mmCIF file of C-alpha atoms in Angstrom:
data_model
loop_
_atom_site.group_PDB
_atom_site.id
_atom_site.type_symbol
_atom_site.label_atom_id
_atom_site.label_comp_id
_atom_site.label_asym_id
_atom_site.label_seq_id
_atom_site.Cartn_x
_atom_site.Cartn_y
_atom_site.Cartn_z
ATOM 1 C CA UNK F 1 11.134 -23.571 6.659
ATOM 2 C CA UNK F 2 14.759 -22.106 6.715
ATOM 3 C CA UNK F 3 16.569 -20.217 3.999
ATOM 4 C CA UNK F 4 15.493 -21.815 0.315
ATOM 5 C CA UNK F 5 15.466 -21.219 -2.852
ATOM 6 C CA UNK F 6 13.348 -18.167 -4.270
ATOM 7 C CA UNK F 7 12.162 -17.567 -7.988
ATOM 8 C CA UNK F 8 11.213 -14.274 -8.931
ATOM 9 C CA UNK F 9 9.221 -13.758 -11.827
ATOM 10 C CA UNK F 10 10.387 -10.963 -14.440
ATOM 11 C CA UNK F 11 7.633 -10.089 -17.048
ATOM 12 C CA UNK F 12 9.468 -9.594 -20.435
ATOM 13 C CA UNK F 13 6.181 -10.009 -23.110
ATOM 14 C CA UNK F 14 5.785 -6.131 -22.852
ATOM 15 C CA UNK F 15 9.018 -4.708 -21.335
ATOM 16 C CA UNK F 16 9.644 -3.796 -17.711
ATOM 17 C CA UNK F 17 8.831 -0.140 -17.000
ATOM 18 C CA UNK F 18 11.187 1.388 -14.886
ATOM 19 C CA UNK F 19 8.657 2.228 -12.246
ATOM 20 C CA UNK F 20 8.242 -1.359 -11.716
ATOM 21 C CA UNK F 21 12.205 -1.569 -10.959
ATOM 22 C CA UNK F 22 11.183 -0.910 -7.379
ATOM 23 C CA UNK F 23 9.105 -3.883 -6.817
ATOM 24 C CA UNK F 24 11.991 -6.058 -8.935
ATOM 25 C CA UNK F 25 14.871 -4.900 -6.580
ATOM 26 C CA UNK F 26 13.215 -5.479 -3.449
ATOM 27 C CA UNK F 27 13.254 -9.506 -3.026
ATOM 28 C CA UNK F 28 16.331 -9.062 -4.698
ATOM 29 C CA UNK F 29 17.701 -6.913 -2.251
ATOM 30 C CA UNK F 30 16.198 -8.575 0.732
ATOM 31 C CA UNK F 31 17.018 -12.618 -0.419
ATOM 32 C CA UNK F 32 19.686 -12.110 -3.197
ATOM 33 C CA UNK F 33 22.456 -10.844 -0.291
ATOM 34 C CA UNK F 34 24.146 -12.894 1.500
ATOM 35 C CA UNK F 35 23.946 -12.577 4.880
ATOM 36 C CA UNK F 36 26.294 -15.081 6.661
ATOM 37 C CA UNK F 37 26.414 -14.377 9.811
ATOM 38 C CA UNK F 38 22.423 -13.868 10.465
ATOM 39 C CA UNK F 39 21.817 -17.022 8.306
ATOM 40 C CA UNK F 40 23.903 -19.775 6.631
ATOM 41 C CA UNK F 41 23.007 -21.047 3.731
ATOM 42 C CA UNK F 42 21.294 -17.644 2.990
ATOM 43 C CA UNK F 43 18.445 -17.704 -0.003
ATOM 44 C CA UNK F 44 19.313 -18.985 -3.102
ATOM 45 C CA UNK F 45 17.762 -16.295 -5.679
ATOM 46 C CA UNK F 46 16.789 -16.865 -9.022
ATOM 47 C CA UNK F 47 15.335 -14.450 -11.492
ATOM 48 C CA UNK F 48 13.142 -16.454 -14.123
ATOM 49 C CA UNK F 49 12.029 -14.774 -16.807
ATOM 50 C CA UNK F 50 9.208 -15.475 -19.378
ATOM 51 C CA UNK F 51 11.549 -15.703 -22.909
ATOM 52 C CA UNK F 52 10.270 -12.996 -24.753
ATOM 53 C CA UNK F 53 12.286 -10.252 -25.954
ATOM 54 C CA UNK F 54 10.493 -6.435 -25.533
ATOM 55 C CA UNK F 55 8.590 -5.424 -27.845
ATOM 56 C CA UNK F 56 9.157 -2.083 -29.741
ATOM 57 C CA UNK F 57 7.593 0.860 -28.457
ATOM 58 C CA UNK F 58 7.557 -1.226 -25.030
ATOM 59 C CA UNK F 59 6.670 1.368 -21.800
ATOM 60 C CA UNK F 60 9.732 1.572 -19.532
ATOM 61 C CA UNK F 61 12.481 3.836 -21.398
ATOM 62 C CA UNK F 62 13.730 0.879 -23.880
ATOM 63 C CA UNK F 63 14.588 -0.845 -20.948
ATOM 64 C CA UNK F 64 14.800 -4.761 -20.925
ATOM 65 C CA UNK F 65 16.055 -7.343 -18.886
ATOM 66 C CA UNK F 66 17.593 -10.828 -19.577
ATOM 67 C CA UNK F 67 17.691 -13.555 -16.946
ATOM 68 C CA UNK F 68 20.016 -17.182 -16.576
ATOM 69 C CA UNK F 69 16.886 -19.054 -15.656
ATOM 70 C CA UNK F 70 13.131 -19.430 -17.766
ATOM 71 C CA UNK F 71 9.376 -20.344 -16.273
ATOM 72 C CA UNK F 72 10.231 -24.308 -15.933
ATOM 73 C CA UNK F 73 12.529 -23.276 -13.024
ATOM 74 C CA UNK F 74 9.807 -22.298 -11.163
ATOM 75 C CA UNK F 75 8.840 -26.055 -10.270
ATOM 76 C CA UNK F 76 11.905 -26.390 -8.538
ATOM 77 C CA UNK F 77 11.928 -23.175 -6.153
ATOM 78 C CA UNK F 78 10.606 -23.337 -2.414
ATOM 79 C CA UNK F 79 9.253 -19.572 -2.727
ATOM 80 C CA UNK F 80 7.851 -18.169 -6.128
ATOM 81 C CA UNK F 81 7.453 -14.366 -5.797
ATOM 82 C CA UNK F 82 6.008 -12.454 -9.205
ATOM 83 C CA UNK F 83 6.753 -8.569 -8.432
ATOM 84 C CA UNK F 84 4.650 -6.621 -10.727
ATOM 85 C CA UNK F 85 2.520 -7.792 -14.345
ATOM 86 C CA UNK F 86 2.732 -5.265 -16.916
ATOM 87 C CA UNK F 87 0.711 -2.419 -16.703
ATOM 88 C CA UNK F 88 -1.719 -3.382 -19.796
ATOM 89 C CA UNK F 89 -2.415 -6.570 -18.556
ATOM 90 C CA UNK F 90 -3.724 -4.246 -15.417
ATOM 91 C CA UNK F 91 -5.660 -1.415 -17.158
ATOM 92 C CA UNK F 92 -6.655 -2.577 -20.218
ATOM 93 C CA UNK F 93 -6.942 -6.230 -19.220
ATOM 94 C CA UNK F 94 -4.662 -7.754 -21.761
ATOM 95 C CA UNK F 95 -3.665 -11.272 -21.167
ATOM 96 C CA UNK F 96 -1.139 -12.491 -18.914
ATOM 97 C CA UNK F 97 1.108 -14.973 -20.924
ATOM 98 C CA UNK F 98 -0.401 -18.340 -20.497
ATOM 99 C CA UNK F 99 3.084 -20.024 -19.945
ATOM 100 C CA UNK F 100 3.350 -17.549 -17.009
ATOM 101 C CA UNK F 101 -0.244 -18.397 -15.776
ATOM 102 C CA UNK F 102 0.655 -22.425 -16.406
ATOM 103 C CA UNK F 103 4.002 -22.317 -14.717
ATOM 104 C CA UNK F 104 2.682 -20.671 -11.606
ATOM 105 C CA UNK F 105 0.137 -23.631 -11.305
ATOM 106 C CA UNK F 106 2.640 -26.293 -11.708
ATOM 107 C CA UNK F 107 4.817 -24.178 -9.316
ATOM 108 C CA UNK F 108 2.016 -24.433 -6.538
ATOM 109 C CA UNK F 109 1.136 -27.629 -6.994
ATOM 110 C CA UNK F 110 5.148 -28.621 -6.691
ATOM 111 C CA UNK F 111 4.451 -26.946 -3.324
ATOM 112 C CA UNK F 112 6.257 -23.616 -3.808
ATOM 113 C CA UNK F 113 5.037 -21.172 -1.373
ATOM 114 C CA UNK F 114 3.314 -18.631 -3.854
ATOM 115 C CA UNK F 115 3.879 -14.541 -3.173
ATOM 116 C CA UNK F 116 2.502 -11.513 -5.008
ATOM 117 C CA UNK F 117 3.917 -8.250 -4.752
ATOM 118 C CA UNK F 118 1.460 -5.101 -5.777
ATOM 119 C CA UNK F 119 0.275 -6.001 -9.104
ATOM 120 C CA UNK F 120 1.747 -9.221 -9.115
ATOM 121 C CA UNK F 121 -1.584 -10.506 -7.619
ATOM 122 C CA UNK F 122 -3.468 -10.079 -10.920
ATOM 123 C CA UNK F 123 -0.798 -12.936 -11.745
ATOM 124 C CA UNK F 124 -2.217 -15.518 -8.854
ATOM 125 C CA UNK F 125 -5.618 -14.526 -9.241
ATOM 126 C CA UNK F 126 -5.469 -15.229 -13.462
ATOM 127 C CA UNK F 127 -3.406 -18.866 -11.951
ATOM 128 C CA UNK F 128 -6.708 -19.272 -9.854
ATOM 129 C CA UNK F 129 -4.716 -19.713 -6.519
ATOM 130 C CA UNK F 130 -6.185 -16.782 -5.016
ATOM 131 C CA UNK F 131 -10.187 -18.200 -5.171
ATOM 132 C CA UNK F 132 -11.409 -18.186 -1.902
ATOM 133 C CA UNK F 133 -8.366 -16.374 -0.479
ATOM 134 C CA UNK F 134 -8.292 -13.186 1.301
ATOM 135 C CA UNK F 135 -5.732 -11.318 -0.863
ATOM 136 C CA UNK F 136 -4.304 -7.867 -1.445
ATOM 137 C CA UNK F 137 -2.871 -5.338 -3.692
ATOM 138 C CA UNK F 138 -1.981 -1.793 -4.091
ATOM 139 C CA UNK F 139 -5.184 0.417 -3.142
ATOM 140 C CA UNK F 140 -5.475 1.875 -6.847
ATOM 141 C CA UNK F 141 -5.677 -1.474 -8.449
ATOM 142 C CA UNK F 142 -7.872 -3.413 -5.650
ATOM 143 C CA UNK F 143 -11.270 -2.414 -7.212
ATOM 144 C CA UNK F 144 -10.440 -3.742 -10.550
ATOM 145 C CA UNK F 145 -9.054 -6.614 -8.901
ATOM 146 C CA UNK F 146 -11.960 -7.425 -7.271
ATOM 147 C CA UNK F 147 -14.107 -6.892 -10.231
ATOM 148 C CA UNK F 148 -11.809 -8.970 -12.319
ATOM 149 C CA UNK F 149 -11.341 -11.824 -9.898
ATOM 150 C CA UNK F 150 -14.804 -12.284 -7.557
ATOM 151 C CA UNK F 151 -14.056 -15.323 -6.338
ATOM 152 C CA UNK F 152 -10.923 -13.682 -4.132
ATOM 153 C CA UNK F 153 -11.388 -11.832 -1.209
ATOM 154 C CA UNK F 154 -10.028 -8.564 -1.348
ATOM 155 C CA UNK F 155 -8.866 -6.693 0.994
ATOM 156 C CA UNK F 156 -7.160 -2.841 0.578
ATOM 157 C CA UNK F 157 -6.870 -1.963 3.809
ATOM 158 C CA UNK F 158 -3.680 -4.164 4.822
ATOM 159 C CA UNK F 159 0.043 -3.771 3.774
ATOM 160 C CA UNK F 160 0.261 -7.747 3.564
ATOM 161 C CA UNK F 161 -1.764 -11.104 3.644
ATOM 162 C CA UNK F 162 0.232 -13.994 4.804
ATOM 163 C CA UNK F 163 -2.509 -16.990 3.861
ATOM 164 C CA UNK F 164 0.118 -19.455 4.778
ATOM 165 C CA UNK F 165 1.255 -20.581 1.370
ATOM 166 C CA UNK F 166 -0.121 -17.845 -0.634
ATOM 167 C CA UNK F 167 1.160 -14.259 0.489
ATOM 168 C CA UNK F 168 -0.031 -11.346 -1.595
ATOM 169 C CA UNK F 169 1.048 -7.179 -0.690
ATOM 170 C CA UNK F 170 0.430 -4.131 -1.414
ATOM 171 C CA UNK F 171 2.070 -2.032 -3.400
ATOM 172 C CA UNK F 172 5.963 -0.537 -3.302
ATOM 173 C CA UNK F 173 7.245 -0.121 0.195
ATOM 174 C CA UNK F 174 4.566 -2.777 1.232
ATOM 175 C CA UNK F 175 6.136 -5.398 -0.930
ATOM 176 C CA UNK F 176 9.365 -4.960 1.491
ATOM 177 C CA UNK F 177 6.907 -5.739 4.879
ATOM 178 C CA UNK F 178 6.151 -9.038 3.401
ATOM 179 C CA UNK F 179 9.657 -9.619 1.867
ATOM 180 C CA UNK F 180 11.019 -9.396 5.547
ATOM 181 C CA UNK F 181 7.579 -10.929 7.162
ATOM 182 C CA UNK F 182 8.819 -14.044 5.196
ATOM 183 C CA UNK F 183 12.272 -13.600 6.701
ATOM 184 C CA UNK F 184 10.537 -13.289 10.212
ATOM 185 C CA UNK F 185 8.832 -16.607 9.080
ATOM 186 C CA UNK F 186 11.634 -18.718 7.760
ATOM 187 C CA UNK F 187 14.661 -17.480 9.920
ATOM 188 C CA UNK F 188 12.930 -16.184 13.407
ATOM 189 C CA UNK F 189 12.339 -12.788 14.546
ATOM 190 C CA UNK F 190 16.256 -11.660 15.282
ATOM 191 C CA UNK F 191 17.399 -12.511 11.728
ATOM 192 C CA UNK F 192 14.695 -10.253 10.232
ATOM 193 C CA UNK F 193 15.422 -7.627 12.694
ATOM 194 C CA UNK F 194 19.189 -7.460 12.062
ATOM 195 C CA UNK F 195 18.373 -7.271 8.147
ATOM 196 C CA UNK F 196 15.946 -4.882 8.485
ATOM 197 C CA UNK F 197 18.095 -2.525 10.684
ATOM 198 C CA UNK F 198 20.875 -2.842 7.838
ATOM 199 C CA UNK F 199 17.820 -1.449 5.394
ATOM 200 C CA UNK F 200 17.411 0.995 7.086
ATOM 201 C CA UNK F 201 13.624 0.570 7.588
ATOM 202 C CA UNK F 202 11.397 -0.636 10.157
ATOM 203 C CA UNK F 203 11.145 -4.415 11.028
ATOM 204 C CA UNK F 204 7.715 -4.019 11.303
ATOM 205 C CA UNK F 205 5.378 -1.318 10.399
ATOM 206 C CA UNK F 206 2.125 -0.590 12.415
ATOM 207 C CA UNK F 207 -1.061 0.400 10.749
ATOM 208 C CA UNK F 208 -2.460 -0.988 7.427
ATOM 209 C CA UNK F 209 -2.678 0.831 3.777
ATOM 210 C CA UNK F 210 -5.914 2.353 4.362
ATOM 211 C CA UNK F 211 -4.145 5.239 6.271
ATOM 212 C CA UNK F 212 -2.819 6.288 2.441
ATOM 213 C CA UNK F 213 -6.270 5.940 0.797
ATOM 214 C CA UNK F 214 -7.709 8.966 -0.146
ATOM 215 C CA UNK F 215 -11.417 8.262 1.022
ATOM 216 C CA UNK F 216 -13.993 11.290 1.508
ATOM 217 C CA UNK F 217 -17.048 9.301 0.511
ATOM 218 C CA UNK F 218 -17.455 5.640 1.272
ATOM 219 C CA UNK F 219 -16.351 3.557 -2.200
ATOM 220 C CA UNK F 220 -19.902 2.196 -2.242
ATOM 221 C CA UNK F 221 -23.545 2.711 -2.574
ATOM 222 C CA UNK F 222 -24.359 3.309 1.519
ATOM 223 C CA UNK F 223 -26.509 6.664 0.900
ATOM 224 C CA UNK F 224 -26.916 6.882 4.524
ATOM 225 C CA UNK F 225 -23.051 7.767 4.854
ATOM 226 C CA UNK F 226 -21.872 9.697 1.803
ATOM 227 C CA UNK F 227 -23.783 12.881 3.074
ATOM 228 C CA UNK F 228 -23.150 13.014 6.125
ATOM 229 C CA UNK F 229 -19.964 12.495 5.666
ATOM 230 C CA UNK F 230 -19.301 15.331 3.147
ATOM 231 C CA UNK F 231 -21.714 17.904 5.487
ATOM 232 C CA UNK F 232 -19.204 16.829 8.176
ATOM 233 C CA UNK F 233 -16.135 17.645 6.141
ATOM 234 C CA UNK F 234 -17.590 21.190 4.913
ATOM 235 C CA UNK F 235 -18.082 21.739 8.742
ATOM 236 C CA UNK F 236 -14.292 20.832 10.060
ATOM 237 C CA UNK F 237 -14.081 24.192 11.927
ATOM 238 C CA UNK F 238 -17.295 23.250 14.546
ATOM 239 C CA UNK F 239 -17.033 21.059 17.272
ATOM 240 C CA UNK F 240 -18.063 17.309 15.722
ATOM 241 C CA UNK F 241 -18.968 14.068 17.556
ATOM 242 C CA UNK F 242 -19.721 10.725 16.617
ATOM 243 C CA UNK F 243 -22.868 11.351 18.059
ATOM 244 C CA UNK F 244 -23.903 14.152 16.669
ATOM 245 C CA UNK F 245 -22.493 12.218 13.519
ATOM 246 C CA UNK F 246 -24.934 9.718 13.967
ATOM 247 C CA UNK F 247 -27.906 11.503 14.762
ATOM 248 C CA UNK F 248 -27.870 13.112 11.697
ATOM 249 C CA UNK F 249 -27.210 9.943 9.607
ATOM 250 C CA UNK F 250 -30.819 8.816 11.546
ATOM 251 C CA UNK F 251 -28.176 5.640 12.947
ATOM 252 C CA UNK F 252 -26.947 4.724 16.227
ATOM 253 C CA UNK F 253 -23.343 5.763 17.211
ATOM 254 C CA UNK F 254 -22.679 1.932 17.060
ATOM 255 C CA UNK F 255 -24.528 1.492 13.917
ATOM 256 C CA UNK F 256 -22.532 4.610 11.983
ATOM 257 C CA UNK F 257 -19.340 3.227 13.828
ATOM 258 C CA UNK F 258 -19.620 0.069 12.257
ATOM 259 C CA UNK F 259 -20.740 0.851 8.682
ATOM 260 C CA UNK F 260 -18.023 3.937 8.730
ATOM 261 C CA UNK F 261 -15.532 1.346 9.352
ATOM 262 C CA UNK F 262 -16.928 -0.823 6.912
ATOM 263 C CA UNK F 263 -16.753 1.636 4.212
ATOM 264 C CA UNK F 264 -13.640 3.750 4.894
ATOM 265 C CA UNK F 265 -11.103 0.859 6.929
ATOM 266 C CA UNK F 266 -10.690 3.624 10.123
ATOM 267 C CA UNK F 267 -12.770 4.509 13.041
ATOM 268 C CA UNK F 268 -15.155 7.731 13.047
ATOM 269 C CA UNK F 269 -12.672 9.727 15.288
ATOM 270 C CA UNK F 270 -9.906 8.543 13.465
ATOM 271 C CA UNK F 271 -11.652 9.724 10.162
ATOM 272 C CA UNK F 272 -12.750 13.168 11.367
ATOM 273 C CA UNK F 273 -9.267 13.531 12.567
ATOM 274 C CA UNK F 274 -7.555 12.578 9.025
ATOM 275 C CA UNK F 275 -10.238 14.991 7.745
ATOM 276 C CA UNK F 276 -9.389 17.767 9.894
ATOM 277 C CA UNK F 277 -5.146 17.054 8.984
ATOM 278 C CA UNK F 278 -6.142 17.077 5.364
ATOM 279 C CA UNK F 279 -7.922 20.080 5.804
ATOM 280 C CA UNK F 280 -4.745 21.848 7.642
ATOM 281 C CA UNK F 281 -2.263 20.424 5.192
ATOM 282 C CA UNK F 282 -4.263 22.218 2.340
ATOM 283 C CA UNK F 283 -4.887 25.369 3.867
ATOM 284 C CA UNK F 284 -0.993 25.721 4.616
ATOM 285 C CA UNK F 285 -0.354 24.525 1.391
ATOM 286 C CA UNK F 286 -2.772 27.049 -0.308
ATOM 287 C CA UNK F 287 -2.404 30.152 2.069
ATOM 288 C CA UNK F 288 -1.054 32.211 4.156
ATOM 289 C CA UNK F 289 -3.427 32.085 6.720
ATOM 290 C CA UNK F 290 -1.897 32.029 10.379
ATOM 291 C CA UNK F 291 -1.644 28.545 12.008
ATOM 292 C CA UNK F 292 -3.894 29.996 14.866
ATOM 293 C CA UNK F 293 -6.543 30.514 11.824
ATOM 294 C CA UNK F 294 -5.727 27.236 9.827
ATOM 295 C CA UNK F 295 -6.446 25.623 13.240
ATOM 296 C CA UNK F 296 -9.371 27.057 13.854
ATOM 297 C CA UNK F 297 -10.561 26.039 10.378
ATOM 298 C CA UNK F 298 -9.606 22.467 10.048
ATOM 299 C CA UNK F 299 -11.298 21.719 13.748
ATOM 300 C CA UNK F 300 -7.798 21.066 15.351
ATOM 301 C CA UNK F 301 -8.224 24.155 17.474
ATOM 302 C CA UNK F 302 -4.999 26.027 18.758
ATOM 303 C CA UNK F 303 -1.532 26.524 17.247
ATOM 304 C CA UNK F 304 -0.546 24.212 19.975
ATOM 305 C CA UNK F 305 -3.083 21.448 19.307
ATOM 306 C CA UNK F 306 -2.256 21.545 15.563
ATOM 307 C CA UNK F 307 1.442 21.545 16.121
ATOM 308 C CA UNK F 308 1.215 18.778 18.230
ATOM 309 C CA UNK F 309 -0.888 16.472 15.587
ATOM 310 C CA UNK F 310 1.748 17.746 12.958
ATOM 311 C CA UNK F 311 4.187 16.360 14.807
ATOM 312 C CA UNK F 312 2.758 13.024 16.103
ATOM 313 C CA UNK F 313 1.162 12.203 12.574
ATOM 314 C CA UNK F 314 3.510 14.097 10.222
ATOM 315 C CA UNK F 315 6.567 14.280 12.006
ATOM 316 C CA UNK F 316 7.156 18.028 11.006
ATOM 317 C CA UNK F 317 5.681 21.148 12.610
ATOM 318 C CA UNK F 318 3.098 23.282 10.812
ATOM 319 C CA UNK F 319 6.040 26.151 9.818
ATOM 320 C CA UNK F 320 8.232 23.423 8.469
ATOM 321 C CA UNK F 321 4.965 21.393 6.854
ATOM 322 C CA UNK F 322 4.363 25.034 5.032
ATOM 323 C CA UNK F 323 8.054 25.795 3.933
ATOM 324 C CA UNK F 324 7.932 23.025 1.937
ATOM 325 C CA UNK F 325 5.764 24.241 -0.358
ATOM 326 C CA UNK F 326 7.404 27.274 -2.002
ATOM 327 C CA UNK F 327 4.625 28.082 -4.605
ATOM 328 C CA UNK F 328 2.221 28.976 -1.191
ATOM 329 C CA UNK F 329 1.451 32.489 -0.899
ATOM 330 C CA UNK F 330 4.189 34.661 0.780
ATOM 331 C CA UNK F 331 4.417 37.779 2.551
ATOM 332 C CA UNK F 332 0.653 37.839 3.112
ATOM 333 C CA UNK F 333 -0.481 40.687 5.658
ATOM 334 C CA UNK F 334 -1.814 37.660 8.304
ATOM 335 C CA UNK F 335 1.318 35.119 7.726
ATOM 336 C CA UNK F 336 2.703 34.297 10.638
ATOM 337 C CA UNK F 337 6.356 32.220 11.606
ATOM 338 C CA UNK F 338 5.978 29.348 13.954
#
């Protein structure tokens, strides 16, 4: 495709909180730079905003933004991206501004390539470019996304979907893996290396968003998991297999490995081992337990074994892990330094 023109959509009906900056400044950051000596002509960027002044009382500290460019522009841009949609449109499901919702349709059928950054999918969805798409969105809002939308096919356990010419993302830092997957895309794998070693982030990041989803019990009505799956988390500290996982569900081991996956987006051993970290991180958080005792208790075994998962899947040792949390217990008669 090569460098183009890109539109990005700024939602002005009911001001732009602040926490929705972050999804604003990344394609901004990422195509509104020149670069001239990865690419050149580098993007031309365009923020195109939908008229309407803020109202009062508007979330986002007062704050409102005013752009050089309006909806119709959208027709003419090679890449429309729409960061965020306002909060109420999200959890009270207030409507989108139709001349948002019309302008993205004309946009697509113009042949704009059509992107969605966290919330920003409730935007394609409403537009009806997302029906019988597989599509994404931050984890907390994926549920009501599905609900809201059943004709797309949602998936929360990715950081991106590239569907070609609709690209939808999860939320925050996920927004920036598809703002540089496009990159990848348009201007080959070197360009979107080089930019994303001046960000300062990875080029690519391994892993979907189900490794930040808080899942004890499957999201769903599968009683043959849920208890089994909380009797395995109160027993962290025994010695658990899939099998003996299994067993007690009444499944197969590749029956419960498949509907485990199914439910929570990881593997059995990768959940019990999440379960077991979670259940380390708390007691160090909570108290002053020695790290021979927390590992005993989460199932990760010796102050070796846990310091060596710290490190591989927290990148800080238990000691360190523990400091950081000053309102912990201290100077408990079994504390211990590591």
């Amino acid at each position: 495709m090569g460098a183009g023109s890109v539109a990005v959509v700024v939602t002005e009906e009911i001001g732009v909180p602040s926490w929705d900056l972050y999804e604003l400044s990344i394609p901004c950051t990422v195509f509104g730079k020149p670069q001239p000596d990865l690419a050149d002509p580098w993007y031309d960027l365009r923020l195109c905003g939908t008229g309407s002044r803020a109202q009062d009382g508007a979330e986002g500290h007062g704050l409102t933004l005013r752009t050089r460019y309006g909806l119709d522009d959208l027709a003419d841009a090679d890449t429309v991206i729409v960061p965020s949609v306002p909060d109420p449109c999200v959890d009270e499901g207030r409507p989108l501004p139709e001349g948002l919702v019309t302008a993205l349709r004309r946009a697509h059928d113009a042949g704009a390539r059509m992107v969605s950054l966290c919330t920003g999918a409730f935007a394609l969805a409403e537009a009806g470019l997302l029906d019988g798409r597989r599509a994404t969105a931050h984890w907390m809002h994926t549920d009501r996304l599905a609900e809201r939308y059943p004709k797309v096919q949602v998936d929360e356990s990715v950081l991106y979907v590239d569907d070609g010419d609709v690209l939808t993302s999860a939320g925050l830092t996920a927004g920036l893996d598809l703002c540089l997957h496009l990159v990848r895309r348009d201007l080959g794998a070197h360009v979107a290396n080089q930019l994303a070693r001046r960000m300062v982030v990875p080029a690519h990041r391994p892993g979907g968003q189900a490794q930040f989803i808080e899942l004890s019990v499957p999201p769903s009505d599968d009683e043959g998991l849920a208890p089994v799956l909380e009797w395995a988390r109160a027993n962290l500290d025994r010695p658990l297999t899939v099998a003996d996982l299994a067993r007690r569900a009444s499944m197969s081991p590749r029956t419960f490995y498949r509907r485990l996956q199914a439910a929570t987006g990881t593997t059995p051993l990768q959940w019990l081992l999440d379960q077991r970290l979670g259940r380390a991180r708390s007691l160090l958080e909570s108290t002053d337990l020695p790290v021979e005792k927390v590992g005993e208790l989460s199932g990760l075994g010796t102050a070796n074994n846990l310091r060596h998962h710290f490190l591989k899947h927290l990148g800080v040792s238990p000691g360190d892990y523990r400091r950081a949390f000053p309102g912990a217990p201290t100077g408990g008669r079994g504390r211990t330094r590591v």
